[in-house]
Tab-separated table of C-alpha atoms in Angstrom:
chain	number	residue	atom	x	y	z
A	10	UNK	CA	25.008	16.616	-4.799
A	11	UNK	CA	25.836	14.741	-7.990
A	12	UNK	CA	25.571	11.384	-6.180
A	13	UNK	CA	22.193	12.362	-4.715
A	14	UNK	CA	20.870	13.121	-8.197
A	15	UNK	CA	22.244	9.812	-9.459
A	16	UNK	CA	20.548	7.908	-6.628
A	17	UNK	CA	17.308	9.756	-7.267
A	18	UNK	CA	17.463	8.861	-10.974
A	19	UNK	CA	18.141	5.228	-10.089
A	20	UNK	CA	15.109	5.206	-7.822
A	21	UNK	CA	12.872	6.649	-10.502
A	22	UNK	CA	14.133	4.161	-13.082
A	23	UNK	CA	14.038	1.243	-10.680
A	24	UNK	CA	10.272	1.354	-10.172
A	25	UNK	CA	9.355	-1.735	-8.220
A	26	UNK	CA	12.746	-3.417	-8.640
A	27	UNK	CA	14.915	-3.964	-5.607
A	28	UNK	CA	18.152	-2.457	-6.869
A	29	UNK	CA	18.168	0.527	-4.520
A	30	UNK	CA	16.215	-0.901	-1.605
A	31	UNK	CA	19.152	-0.619	0.790
A	32	UNK	CA	19.721	3.023	-0.082
A	33	UNK	CA	16.337	3.943	1.359
A	34	UNK	CA	16.839	2.235	4.701
A	35	UNK	CA	14.543	-0.656	3.882
A	36	UNK	CA	15.860	-4.036	4.964
A	37	UNK	CA	17.317	-5.851	1.964
A	38	UNK	CA	17.179	-9.588	2.607
A	39	UNK	CA	19.964	-10.665	4.911
A	40	UNK	CA	20.555	-14.404	4.768
A	41	UNK	CA	22.136	-14.212	8.226
A	42	UNK	CA	19.280	-12.358	9.861
A	43	UNK	CA	18.190	-13.981	13.103
A	44	UNK	CA	14.843	-14.052	14.809
A	45	UNK	CA	16.444	-12.079	17.614
A	46	UNK	CA	17.151	-9.229	15.166
A	47	UNK	CA	13.680	-9.431	13.631
A	48	UNK	CA	12.035	-9.358	17.052
A	49	UNK	CA	14.196	-6.422	18.064
A	50	UNK	CA	13.041	-4.473	15.008
A	51	UNK	CA	9.445	-5.516	15.719
A	52	UNK	CA	9.784	-4.017	19.202
A	53	UNK	CA	11.182	-0.784	17.716
A	54	UNK	CA	8.143	-0.710	15.459
A	55	UNK	CA	5.867	-1.193	18.457
A	56	UNK	CA	4.285	-4.393	17.145
A	57	UNK	CA	2.225	-6.174	19.787
A	58	UNK	CA	2.623	-9.934	20.101
A	59	UNK	CA	-0.942	-10.691	19.038
A	60	UNK	CA	-0.544	-8.540	15.892
A	61	UNK	CA	2.775	-10.107	14.827
A	62	UNK	CA	2.487	-12.533	11.892
A	63	UNK	CA	5.126	-14.254	9.775
A	64	UNK	CA	4.817	-14.924	6.049
A	65	UNK	CA	5.811	-18.415	4.838
A	66	UNK	CA	8.299	-19.080	2.040
A	67	UNK	CA	5.655	-20.830	-0.022
A	68	UNK	CA	3.771	-17.570	-0.509
A	69	UNK	CA	6.322	-16.682	-3.211
A	70	UNK	CA	5.116	-19.711	-5.166
A	71	UNK	CA	1.609	-18.334	-5.069
A	72	UNK	CA	2.853	-15.005	-6.428
A	73	UNK	CA	4.852	-16.796	-9.128
A	74	UNK	CA	1.708	-18.572	-10.303
A	75	UNK	CA	0.414	-15.160	-11.324
A	76	UNK	CA	3.450	-14.399	-13.502
A	77	UNK	CA	2.398	-14.146	-17.140
A	78	UNK	CA	-1.241	-13.749	-16.126
A	79	UNK	CA	-0.815	-10.175	-14.965
A	80	UNK	CA	1.652	-7.369	-15.774
A	81	UNK	CA	5.189	-7.881	-14.448
A	82	UNK	CA	4.870	-4.689	-12.451
A	83	UNK	CA	1.996	-6.227	-10.494
A	84	UNK	CA	4.059	-9.322	-9.692
A	85	UNK	CA	7.056	-7.223	-8.626
A	86	UNK	CA	4.839	-5.045	-6.452
A	87	UNK	CA	3.865	-8.119	-4.433
A	88	UNK	CA	7.543	-8.814	-3.686
A	89	UNK	CA	8.224	-5.393	-2.187
A	90	UNK	CA	9.635	-5.387	1.362
A	91	UNK	CA	7.114	-2.844	2.634
A	92	UNK	CA	3.469	-3.034	1.636
A	93	UNK	CA	0.077	-2.017	2.897
A	94	UNK	CA	-2.788	-4.336	2.031
A	95	UNK	CA	-6.344	-3.317	2.699
A	96	UNK	CA	-9.283	-5.733	2.858
A	97	UNK	CA	-12.995	-5.073	3.128
A	98	UNK	CA	-14.862	-6.106	6.312
A	99	UNK	CA	-15.832	-9.274	4.417
A	100	UNK	CA	-12.154	-9.985	3.740
A	101	UNK	CA	-11.839	-9.186	0.010
A	102	UNK	CA	-8.629	-7.429	-0.920
A	103	UNK	CA	-9.218	-3.839	-2.056
A	104	UNK	CA	-5.761	-2.452	-2.721
A	105	UNK	CA	-2.037	-2.939	-2.255
A	106	UNK	CA	0.412	-0.070	-1.790
A	107	UNK	CA	4.029	-1.211	-2.214
A	108	UNK	CA	6.938	0.965	-1.076
A	109	UNK	CA	7.990	1.548	-4.694
A	110	UNK	CA	4.818	3.536	-5.370
A	111	UNK	CA	5.093	5.709	-2.299
A	112	UNK	CA	7.932	7.983	-3.389
A	113	UNK	CA	9.976	10.360	-1.307
A	114	UNK	CA	13.679	10.790	-0.732
A	115	UNK	CA	15.574	10.134	1.505
A	116	UNK	CA	12.545	8.813	3.404
A	117	UNK	CA	9.429	7.262	1.960
A	118	UNK	CA	6.476	9.640	2.189
A	119	UNK	CA	3.571	7.462	3.250
A	120	UNK	CA	1.631	10.644	3.919
A	121	UNK	CA	1.506	11.207	0.137
A	122	UNK	CA	-1.574	9.060	0.023
A	123	UNK	CA	-3.163	10.227	3.205
A	124	UNK	CA	-1.462	8.715	6.231
A	125	UNK	CA	-1.963	9.571	9.023
A	126	UNK	CA	-5.076	11.615	8.239
A	127	UNK	CA	-6.825	9.183	5.952
A	128	UNK	CA	-6.070	5.898	4.288
A	129	UNK	CA	-6.979	6.412	0.657
A	130	UNK	CA	-5.038	4.559	-1.988
A	131	UNK	CA	-4.583	5.721	-5.583
A	132	UNK	CA	-6.356	3.884	-8.395
A	133	UNK	CA	-3.119	2.207	-9.495
A	134	UNK	CA	-2.960	0.455	-6.123
A	135	UNK	CA	-6.340	-1.111	-6.733
A	136	UNK	CA	-5.017	-2.594	-9.977
A	137	UNK	CA	-2.508	-4.704	-7.994
A	138	UNK	CA	-5.288	-6.325	-6.009
A	139	UNK	CA	-6.907	-9.409	-7.486
A	140	UNK	CA	-10.471	-9.153	-6.250
A	141	UNK	CA	-10.649	-12.934	-5.930
A	142	UNK	CA	-8.048	-12.844	-3.137
A	143	UNK	CA	-9.350	-12.860	0.380
A	144	UNK	CA	-7.648	-12.327	3.683
A	145	UNK	CA	-8.656	-15.841	4.706
A	146	UNK	CA	-6.598	-17.257	1.825
A	147	UNK	CA	-3.670	-14.975	2.594
A	148	UNK	CA	-3.682	-16.039	6.235
A	149	UNK	CA	-3.115	-19.627	5.080
A	150	UNK	CA	0.431	-18.502	4.209
A	151	UNK	CA	1.094	-16.955	7.615
A	152	UNK	CA	1.600	-17.985	11.193
A	153	UNK	CA	1.567	-16.159	14.478
A	154	UNK	CA	5.058	-15.312	15.706
A	155	UNK	CA	4.179	-15.995	19.334
A	156	UNK	CA	3.149	-19.626	18.894
A	157	UNK	CA	3.602	-20.627	15.251
A	158	UNK	CA	-0.100	-21.341	14.863
A	159	UNK	CA	-2.179	-20.238	11.873
A	160	UNK	CA	-3.753	-16.828	12.497
A	161	UNK	CA	-7.503	-16.653	12.647
A	162	UNK	CA	-9.677	-14.325	10.608
A	163	UNK	CA	-11.258	-11.925	13.049
A	164	UNK	CA	-14.308	-9.801	12.463
A	165	UNK	CA	-13.616	-6.128	11.787
A	166	UNK	CA	-16.387	-3.623	11.325
A	167	UNK	CA	-14.575	-1.353	8.854
A	168	UNK	CA	-11.869	-3.541	7.375
A	169	UNK	CA	-8.484	-5.197	7.760
A	170	UNK	CA	-5.030	-3.762	7.195
A	171	UNK	CA	-1.982	-5.980	6.776
A	172	UNK	CA	1.343	-4.166	7.026
A	173	UNK	CA	4.144	-6.116	5.345
A	174	UNK	CA	7.557	-5.261	6.759
A	175	UNK	CA	11.120	-6.580	6.691
B	22	UNK	CA	18.521	-0.540	8.701
B	23	UNK	CA	14.823	-0.964	9.060
B	24	UNK	CA	14.470	2.786	9.386
B	25	UNK	CA	11.667	2.870	6.834
B	26	UNK	CA	9.848	0.044	8.616
B	27	UNK	CA	9.903	2.020	11.852
B	28	UNK	CA	8.706	5.175	10.094
B	29	UNK	CA	5.868	3.268	8.443
B	30	UNK	CA	4.821	1.739	11.766
B	31	UNK	CA	4.715	5.206	13.345
B	32	UNK	CA	2.477	6.422	10.524
B	33	UNK	CA	0.181	3.437	10.948
B	34	UNK	CA	-0.067	3.934	14.697
B	35	UNK	CA	-0.956	7.608	14.302
B	36	UNK	CA	-3.556	6.692	11.718
B	37	UNK	CA	-4.933	3.898	13.907
B	38	UNK	CA	-5.344	6.261	16.847
B	39	UNK	CA	-7.348	8.657	14.691
B	40	UNK	CA	-9.416	6.240	12.650
B	41	UNK	CA	-8.734	2.755	13.866
B	42	UNK	CA	-11.942	1.847	15.665
B	43	UNK	CA	-13.384	-1.141	13.867
B	44	UNK	CA	-10.217	-1.720	11.851
B	45	UNK	CA	-8.021	-4.731	12.454
B	46	UNK	CA	-4.320	-3.997	11.857
B	47	UNK	CA	-1.722	-6.742	11.790
B	48	UNK	CA	1.968	-6.675	10.911
B	49	UNK	CA	3.422	-9.387	8.674
B	50	UNK	CA	7.161	-10.068	8.661
B	51	UNK	CA	7.851	-10.663	4.974
B	52	UNK	CA	11.540	-11.575	4.959
B	53	UNK	CA	10.590	-14.834	3.265
B	54	UNK	CA	9.162	-12.837	0.371
B	55	UNK	CA	12.574	-11.346	-0.307
B	56	UNK	CA	14.065	-14.827	-0.532
B	57	UNK	CA	11.318	-15.553	-3.030
B	58	UNK	CA	12.260	-12.492	-5.066
B	59	UNK	CA	15.779	-13.816	-5.491
B	60	UNK	CA	14.934	-17.484	-5.733
B	61	UNK	CA	11.212	-18.149	-6.206
B	62	UNK	CA	11.781	-21.892	-6.108
B	63	UNK	CA	12.953	-21.866	-2.492
B	64	UNK	CA	10.503	-23.652	-0.208
């Protein structure tokens, strides 16, 4: 009981830091992780081949360029291992929900902000999103897992959702 | 590990079945982002 309270306090204090990521069953970065393991997890998640993208290392440089120009919390939010990113039909980013804002223990409660009934993000999530970012620019830092090619921006009537996972 | 990723994916799939027409959902493996968190200079 005492250890549960301690972990809960750590989580609250940690905010968007990574110090307790492993405790919540989110993949901390494993330098020995193989593509076989990643693909196995992708299958468990039910990700279809044509929806499976990979983020490049150089994306971190893009995030680092924002350091000092926006609050630290916003930079740290963009490094979170689980994120939802919503873009308008035209491709402009609308909001980012990182795992650290979701809450819940021992499991993250994504339904706190509406899943699976709706997909409505709190105002704070909109603050993370730089309205100048577009999905087309973000896709420049990604490739398709199946063939390594750059993903194409496809038309979507209502919008685009990118689900960051590790 | 990865339990939270699987739970999130299940939530997304349920949501997509209810509301997903006209919405394009893609999943991005972001392991490289975690390297960046530790060592942003890594290319």
